[in-house]
């Protein structure tokens, strides 16, 4: 099966080898407080700094999921009020989780065809401003947020980069908290997330002093100073992360490749297919190229066409991503993650050309 599902998505094929290697080396049975496990954790953290260009003074943690990070931010880094700016389902879910914990949550919902730099920002005393770097539900992407930095200079900036970290280069200095699950651009099985915090974020955590929860950031930080975790971790996942980071290119090279592939995909749909949805056509959901994600493409069509094309692809051994949230029935999604091979992309293109309405070819 060839999968373009946007998470959990395709894992790097070499993961099979590393799984066996982990079993043979006894990694699955080691004590998580042992020197061996601490060395595995240190290796993964050092390689994240190196390969993804994470600043040395930013601290890296391993947690169970990006969803857990939503709670850590609300519990340990937000005194009372968080501000959420979003245009899709995952930004909305984050605000919902924060609202279960915090006394005040402010939501600013903007259109997916609108740049975040253009929206009217409210006056706010929020402790944390929450952004979704790559909205997996609708295939949009934040290029920059300079107006937000200028508007809220005292607030921490938290960024959900679940479907972009390890796929595109990130400007780490523009935010205080970054996080991502590993089942997307990292090319690994689901079961762990990476959380990255600036020195300012840790200072803010100290001022709040939260130590009430097993995953309170200060408690986590005490453990990670020793390259240990605050819980019995997914040691296998940390091991696999370390091994994959050893083999993948520098993020600058990966990011350039993913950006080029994304352009090829968008050009492919615009050049080859009828965009009239009423006649069975398809088109990228997001019209503005500046706002389109490089790692997750959302392709719009009539619900019957979406259902049909997914069924056809499944019969050919290809899994497309379902639509999500408001676009559940009217889109399918295509992951453009680093682990997906050129052969997989060519196979999907061939099948789409066979089964979708092509533009008429006019000869002169």
Short mmCIF file of C-alpha atoms in Angstrom, two decimals:
data_model
loop_
_atom_site.label_atom_id
_atom_site.label_comp_id
_atom_site.label_asym_id
_atom_site.label_seq_id
_atom_site.Cartn_x
_atom_site.Cartn_y
_atom_site.Cartn_z
CA UNK A 1 0.00 0.00 0.00
CA UNK A 2 1.27 3.46 -0.96
CA UNK A 3 0.03 6.01 1.56
CA UNK A 4 -0.33 9.77 1.26
CA UNK A 5 -2.33 9.99 4.46
CA UNK A 6 -1.22 13.13 6.35
CA UNK A 7 -0.61 11.38 9.64
CA UNK A 8 0.09 8.79 10.66
CA UNK A 9 1.86 8.76 7.32
CA UNK A 10 4.52 6.77 5.55
CA UNK A 11 7.54 5.86 7.66
CA UNK A 12 11.04 5.77 6.26
CA UNK A 13 11.61 2.25 4.86
CA UNK A 14 14.84 1.93 6.86
CA UNK A 15 12.72 1.98 10.05
CA UNK A 16 12.19 -1.75 9.48
CA UNK A 17 15.94 -2.31 9.80
CA UNK A 18 16.20 -0.12 12.91
CA UNK A 19 13.29 -1.94 14.57
CA UNK A 20 15.15 -5.22 14.26
CA UNK A 21 18.37 -3.58 15.36
CA UNK A 22 16.65 -2.18 18.45
CA UNK A 23 15.34 -5.64 19.31
CA UNK A 24 18.75 -7.26 18.80
CA UNK A 25 20.48 -4.62 20.94
CA UNK A 26 17.98 -5.03 23.77
CA UNK A 27 16.68 -1.46 23.49
CA UNK A 28 13.09 -2.62 24.04
CA UNK A 29 13.98 -3.92 27.50
CA UNK A 30 16.39 -1.34 28.91
CA UNK A 31 15.78 0.59 32.13
CA UNK A 32 14.67 4.11 31.23
CA UNK A 33 16.93 5.52 33.98
CA UNK A 34 19.95 3.60 32.73
CA UNK A 35 23.07 5.15 31.25
CA UNK A 36 22.28 3.48 27.93
CA UNK A 37 18.85 5.09 27.74
CA UNK A 38 20.24 8.48 28.74
CA UNK A 39 22.78 8.20 25.93
CA UNK A 40 20.05 7.37 23.40
CA UNK A 41 18.04 10.39 24.59
CA UNK A 42 21.08 12.66 24.46
CA UNK A 43 21.92 11.49 20.94
CA UNK A 44 18.41 12.27 19.70
CA UNK A 45 18.42 15.71 21.32
CA UNK A 46 21.89 16.59 19.99
CA UNK A 47 20.90 15.53 16.47
CA UNK A 48 17.69 17.56 16.61
CA UNK A 49 19.74 20.65 17.43
CA UNK A 50 22.18 19.83 14.64
CA UNK A 51 19.92 18.65 11.79
CA UNK A 52 16.99 21.04 12.39
CA UNK A 53 19.14 24.03 13.41
CA UNK A 54 17.43 24.36 16.78
CA UNK A 55 19.33 27.02 18.80
CA UNK A 56 21.56 25.57 21.49
CA UNK A 57 19.84 27.55 24.23
CA UNK A 58 16.42 26.14 23.30
CA UNK A 59 15.51 23.06 25.36
CA UNK A 60 14.05 19.91 23.79
CA UNK A 61 11.63 17.52 25.48
CA UNK A 62 9.93 14.26 24.43
CA UNK A 63 6.26 13.87 25.33
CA UNK A 64 3.48 11.54 24.26
CA UNK A 65 1.75 13.71 21.64
CA UNK A 66 1.16 17.23 20.35
CA UNK A 67 -2.17 17.13 22.20
CA UNK A 68 -0.28 16.70 25.48
CA UNK A 69 1.72 19.84 24.68
CA UNK A 70 -1.56 21.81 24.43
CA UNK A 71 -2.17 20.86 28.06
CA UNK A 72 1.41 21.53 29.18
CA UNK A 73 1.22 25.04 27.73
CA UNK A 74 -2.08 25.74 29.48
CA UNK A 75 -0.93 24.27 32.81
CA UNK A 76 2.68 25.41 33.05
CA UNK A 77 3.10 28.43 30.78
CA UNK A 78 -0.21 30.30 30.99
CA UNK A 79 -1.11 32.25 34.11
CA UNK A 80 -4.74 32.87 33.17
CA UNK A 81 -5.33 33.87 29.54
CA UNK A 82 -4.39 32.45 26.12
CA UNK A 83 -5.10 33.98 22.72
CA UNK A 84 -5.70 31.59 19.80
CA UNK A 85 -5.45 32.74 16.18
CA UNK A 86 -6.49 30.07 13.68
CA UNK A 87 -8.29 29.22 10.45
CA UNK A 88 -8.87 25.47 10.76
CA UNK A 89 -9.87 22.46 12.82
CA UNK A 90 -6.62 21.86 14.70
CA UNK A 91 -6.31 25.46 15.83
CA UNK A 92 -9.89 25.17 17.03
CA UNK A 93 -9.17 21.95 18.94
CA UNK A 94 -6.21 23.58 20.67
CA UNK A 95 -8.40 26.46 21.86
CA UNK A 96 -10.99 23.94 23.06
CA UNK A 97 -8.40 22.06 25.15
CA UNK A 98 -7.07 25.31 26.63
CA UNK A 99 -10.61 26.33 27.55
CA UNK A 100 -10.98 23.25 29.74
CA UNK A 101 -8.07 24.42 31.90
CA UNK A 102 -7.80 28.21 31.76
CA UNK A 103 -10.20 30.85 33.10
CA UNK A 104 -9.92 32.91 29.91
CA UNK A 105 -9.42 31.90 26.28
CA UNK A 106 -9.82 34.33 23.40
CA UNK A 107 -10.38 32.99 19.87
CA UNK A 108 -9.73 34.91 16.66
CA UNK A 109 -10.92 32.88 13.67
CA UNK A 110 -9.86 34.09 10.23
CA UNK A 111 -10.51 32.85 6.71
CA UNK A 112 -8.13 30.31 5.17
CA UNK A 113 -7.66 32.62 2.18
CA UNK A 114 -6.52 35.43 4.49
CA UNK A 115 -2.98 36.08 5.64
CA UNK A 116 -2.54 36.22 9.40
CA UNK A 117 -0.58 39.43 8.83
CA UNK A 118 -3.76 41.06 7.52
CA UNK A 119 -6.23 40.20 10.29
CA UNK A 120 -7.46 42.68 12.89
CA UNK A 121 -5.68 41.80 16.12
CA UNK A 122 -7.49 42.48 19.40
CA UNK A 123 -5.95 44.30 22.33
CA UNK A 124 -5.08 41.52 24.74
CA UNK A 125 -3.26 40.80 27.98
CA UNK A 126 -2.82 37.14 27.03
CA UNK A 127 0.09 35.27 28.57
CA UNK A 128 0.46 33.09 25.46
CA UNK A 129 -0.44 33.61 21.80
CA UNK A 130 -1.16 30.27 20.10
CA UNK A 131 -0.56 29.77 16.36
CA UNK A 132 -0.81 26.81 13.99
CA UNK A 133 2.17 26.87 11.66
CA UNK A 134 0.75 24.36 9.20
CA UNK A 135 -3.01 23.76 9.41
CA UNK A 136 -3.34 20.11 8.45
CA UNK A 137 -7.11 20.32 8.01
CA UNK A 138 -7.10 22.80 5.13
CA UNK A 139 -3.55 22.85 3.76
CA UNK A 140 -2.57 26.39 4.80
CA UNK A 141 0.76 27.59 6.09
CA UNK A 142 1.96 30.60 8.09
CA UNK A 143 4.91 32.28 6.40
CA UNK A 144 5.56 34.85 9.15
CA UNK A 145 3.89 36.57 12.10
CA UNK A 146 5.77 39.85 12.51
CA UNK A 147 2.60 41.81 13.30
CA UNK A 148 1.82 39.42 16.15
CA UNK A 149 5.31 39.78 17.60
CA UNK A 150 4.95 43.57 17.45
CA UNK A 151 1.41 43.58 18.89
CA UNK A 152 2.10 41.25 21.83
CA UNK A 153 5.76 41.77 22.80
CA UNK A 154 5.30 40.46 26.35
CA UNK A 155 3.39 37.30 25.45
CA UNK A 156 4.95 33.93 24.79
CA UNK A 157 4.43 32.71 21.22
CA UNK A 158 3.48 29.03 20.98
CA UNK A 159 3.45 27.30 17.59
CA UNK A 160 1.92 23.96 16.66
CA UNK A 161 4.23 22.70 13.89
CA UNK A 162 2.88 19.15 13.87
CA UNK A 163 2.77 18.72 10.09
CA UNK A 164 5.80 20.87 9.23
CA UNK A 165 8.62 20.30 11.73
CA UNK A 166 11.39 18.23 10.08
CA UNK A 167 9.86 18.96 6.67
CA UNK A 168 10.47 22.67 6.31
CA UNK A 169 13.02 25.02 7.86
CA UNK A 170 11.62 26.88 10.88
CA UNK A 171 12.65 30.30 12.19
CA UNK A 172 12.98 29.14 15.79
CA UNK A 173 13.74 32.59 17.21
CA UNK A 174 10.26 33.87 16.24
CA UNK A 175 8.52 31.76 18.90
CA UNK A 176 9.04 30.50 22.44
CA UNK A 177 7.35 27.09 22.22
CA UNK A 178 7.32 24.76 19.22
CA UNK A 179 5.99 21.23 19.06
CA UNK A 180 5.22 18.40 16.64
CA UNK A 181 4.28 14.74 16.66
CA UNK A 182 6.69 12.40 14.90
CA UNK A 183 4.20 10.54 12.67
CA UNK A 184 4.29 13.16 9.92
CA UNK A 185 7.45 14.85 8.61
CA UNK A 186 9.74 12.86 10.90
CA UNK A 187 8.71 9.69 9.05
CA UNK A 188 8.24 7.62 12.22
CA UNK A 189 5.40 5.60 13.77
CA UNK A 190 2.95 7.51 15.98
CA UNK A 191 3.56 7.59 19.70
CA UNK A 192 5.74 10.58 20.59
CA UNK A 193 6.07 14.34 20.14
CA UNK A 194 8.95 16.81 20.26
CA UNK A 195 8.54 19.99 22.32
CA UNK A 196 11.03 22.87 22.03
CA UNK A 197 11.20 25.78 24.51
CA UNK A 198 13.13 29.03 24.48
CA UNK A 199 14.97 30.37 27.54
CA UNK A 200 12.19 32.95 27.89
CA UNK A 201 9.58 30.18 28.07
CA UNK A 202 11.46 28.47 30.89
CA UNK A 203 11.81 31.77 32.77
CA UNK A 204 8.06 32.22 32.43
CA UNK A 205 7.48 28.69 33.74
CA UNK A 206 9.66 29.48 36.77
CA UNK A 207 7.62 32.61 37.52
CA UNK A 208 4.38 30.56 37.44
CA UNK A 209 5.95 27.75 39.47
CA UNK A 210 3.59 24.98 38.38
CA UNK A 211 4.56 21.57 39.76
CA UNK A 212 1.07 20.11 40.24
CA UNK A 213 1.09 17.63 37.35
CA UNK A 214 3.24 14.72 36.28
CA UNK A 215 3.96 16.69 33.08
CA UNK A 216 4.49 20.10 34.65
CA UNK A 217 7.20 21.76 32.57
CA UNK A 218 9.47 22.42 35.57
CA UNK A 219 9.33 18.76 36.56
CA UNK A 220 10.01 17.77 32.95
CA UNK A 221 12.96 20.16 32.83
CA UNK A 222 14.49 18.74 36.00
CA UNK A 223 14.51 15.30 34.37
CA UNK A 224 15.73 16.36 30.94
CA UNK A 225 18.74 18.09 32.46
CA UNK A 226 19.88 14.51 33.17
CA UNK A 227 18.69 13.29 29.73
CA UNK A 228 15.87 11.49 31.46
CA UNK A 229 12.12 11.80 30.98
CA UNK A 230 9.42 12.62 33.51
CA UNK A 231 7.64 9.33 32.74
CA UNK A 232 8.52 5.88 31.45
CA UNK A 233 9.13 6.91 27.86
CA UNK A 234 8.72 5.34 24.48
CA UNK A 235 12.38 4.34 24.40
CA UNK A 236 11.98 2.62 21.03
CA UNK A 237 10.63 5.84 19.46
CA UNK A 238 13.52 7.90 20.86
CA UNK A 239 15.95 5.31 19.49
CA UNK A 240 14.28 5.36 16.05
CA UNK A 241 14.30 9.17 16.05
CA UNK A 242 18.03 9.18 16.75
CA UNK A 243 18.74 6.67 13.98
CA UNK A 244 16.59 8.52 11.41
CA UNK A 245 18.20 11.85 12.29
CA UNK A 246 21.61 10.31 11.68
CA UNK A 247 20.69 9.47 8.08
CA UNK A 248 18.50 12.34 6.89
CA UNK A 249 19.99 15.46 5.26
CA UNK A 250 20.27 18.85 6.89
CA UNK A 251 16.90 20.63 7.14
CA UNK A 252 17.98 23.23 4.59
CA UNK A 253 18.29 20.51 1.96
CA UNK A 254 15.06 18.76 2.99
CA UNK A 255 13.11 22.03 3.06
CA UNK A 256 14.25 23.00 -0.45
CA UNK A 257 13.21 19.57 -1.76
CA UNK A 258 9.79 19.67 -0.08
CA UNK A 259 9.14 23.18 -1.38
CA UNK A 260 10.05 22.15 -4.93
CA UNK A 261 7.85 19.04 -4.73
CA UNK A 262 4.93 21.10 -3.43
CA UNK A 263 5.23 23.47 -6.38
CA UNK A 264 5.26 20.48 -8.73
CA UNK A 265 2.08 19.14 -7.11
CA UNK A 266 0.19 22.44 -7.30
CA UNK A 267 1.33 22.99 -10.89
CA UNK A 268 0.26 19.43 -11.73
CA UNK A 269 -3.33 20.01 -10.57
CA UNK A 270 -3.62 23.43 -12.17
CA UNK A 271 -2.12 22.40 -15.51
CA UNK A 272 -3.79 19.02 -16.04
CA UNK A 273 -7.29 19.07 -14.60
CA UNK A 274 -10.62 20.77 -15.13
CA UNK A 275 -11.13 23.18 -12.23
CA UNK A 276 -14.91 23.45 -12.71
CA UNK A 277 -16.20 21.56 -9.71
CA UNK A 278 -19.73 21.35 -11.13
CA UNK A 279 -18.37 19.22 -13.99
CA UNK A 280 -16.42 16.84 -11.82
CA UNK A 281 -13.26 18.95 -11.70
CA UNK A 282 -10.71 19.32 -8.92
CA UNK A 283 -8.53 22.17 -7.70
CA UNK A 284 -6.40 23.14 -4.71
CA UNK A 285 -8.66 24.32 -1.90
CA UNK A 286 -6.40 27.30 -1.19
CA UNK A 287 -6.28 29.73 -4.12
CA UNK A 288 -3.50 32.02 -2.86
CA UNK A 289 -0.14 30.34 -3.52
CA UNK A 290 1.47 32.34 -0.69
CA UNK A 291 -0.80 30.67 1.86
CA UNK A 292 -0.54 27.08 0.61
CA UNK A 293 1.16 24.45 2.70
CA UNK A 294 4.25 22.74 1.31
CA UNK A 295 3.66 19.57 3.33
CA UNK A 296 -0.11 18.94 3.15
CA UNK A 297 -2.17 19.60 0.01
CA UNK A 298 -5.94 19.93 0.33
CA UNK A 299 -7.65 19.25 -3.02
CA UNK A 300 -11.26 20.35 -3.44
CA UNK A 301 -14.01 18.58 -5.42
CA UNK A 302 -17.67 17.73 -5.19
CA UNK A 303 -18.29 15.22 -2.33
CA UNK A 304 -19.29 12.48 -4.79
CA UNK A 305 -16.06 13.03 -6.76
CA UNK A 306 -13.97 12.99 -3.57
CA UNK A 307 -15.54 9.70 -2.51
CA UNK A 308 -15.11 8.19 -5.97
CA UNK A 309 -11.46 9.16 -6.41
CA UNK A 310 -10.54 7.84 -2.95
CA UNK A 311 -12.20 4.52 -3.77
CA UNK A 312 -10.43 4.31 -7.13
CA UNK A 313 -7.06 5.07 -5.56
CA UNK A 314 -7.67 2.49 -2.84
CA UNK A 315 -8.36 -0.13 -5.50
CA UNK A 316 -4.96 0.74 -7.00
CA UNK A 317 -3.17 0.36 -3.67
CA UNK A 318 -2.94 4.09 -2.93
CA UNK A 319 -4.35 5.74 0.19
CA UNK A 320 -5.30 9.41 0.04
CA UNK A 321 -6.02 11.49 3.11
CA UNK A 322 -9.63 12.12 4.04
CA UNK A 323 -10.89 15.66 4.29
CA UNK A 324 -11.04 17.06 7.81
CA UNK A 325 -13.30 19.39 9.79
CA UNK A 326 -15.35 21.78 7.65
CA UNK A 327 -13.75 20.25 4.54
CA UNK A 328 -14.35 16.60 5.48
CA UNK A 329 -16.59 15.77 2.51
CA UNK A 330 -15.36 18.31 -0.05
CA UNK A 331 -11.60 17.64 -0.05
CA UNK A 332 -9.02 14.91 -0.09
CA UNK A 333 -5.52 15.52 1.22
CA UNK A 334 -2.09 14.56 -0.07
CA UNK A 335 0.88 14.42 2.28
CA UNK A 336 4.15 15.77 0.88
CA UNK A 337 6.39 14.49 3.64
CA UNK A 338 10.12 13.67 3.34
CA UNK A 339 9.67 9.88 3.67
CA UNK A 340 7.39 9.69 0.62
CA UNK A 341 9.40 8.60 -2.40
CA UNK A 342 9.47 9.92 -5.94
CA UNK A 343 8.20 6.53 -7.13
CA UNK A 344 5.15 6.91 -4.86
CA UNK A 345 4.47 10.40 -6.19
CA UNK A 346 4.75 9.26 -9.79
CA UNK A 347 2.37 6.37 -9.13
CA UNK A 348 -0.25 8.71 -7.71
CA UNK A 349 0.10 11.19 -10.57
CA UNK A 350 -0.32 8.42 -13.12
CA UNK A 351 -3.53 7.21 -11.48
CA UNK A 352 -4.94 10.72 -11.12
CA UNK A 353 -4.33 11.39 -14.82
CA UNK A 354 -6.18 8.20 -15.65
CA UNK A 355 -9.20 8.81 -13.46
CA UNK A 356 -9.78 12.58 -13.18
CA UNK A 357 -11.20 14.84 -15.92
CA UNK A 358 -8.23 16.23 -17.85
CA UNK A 359 -8.17 19.63 -19.47
CA UNK A 360 -8.76 19.48 -23.20
CA UNK A 361 -5.57 19.51 -25.25
CA UNK A 362 -5.77 22.07 -28.02
CA UNK A 363 -3.45 21.77 -31.00
CA UNK A 364 -2.82 24.58 -33.46
#
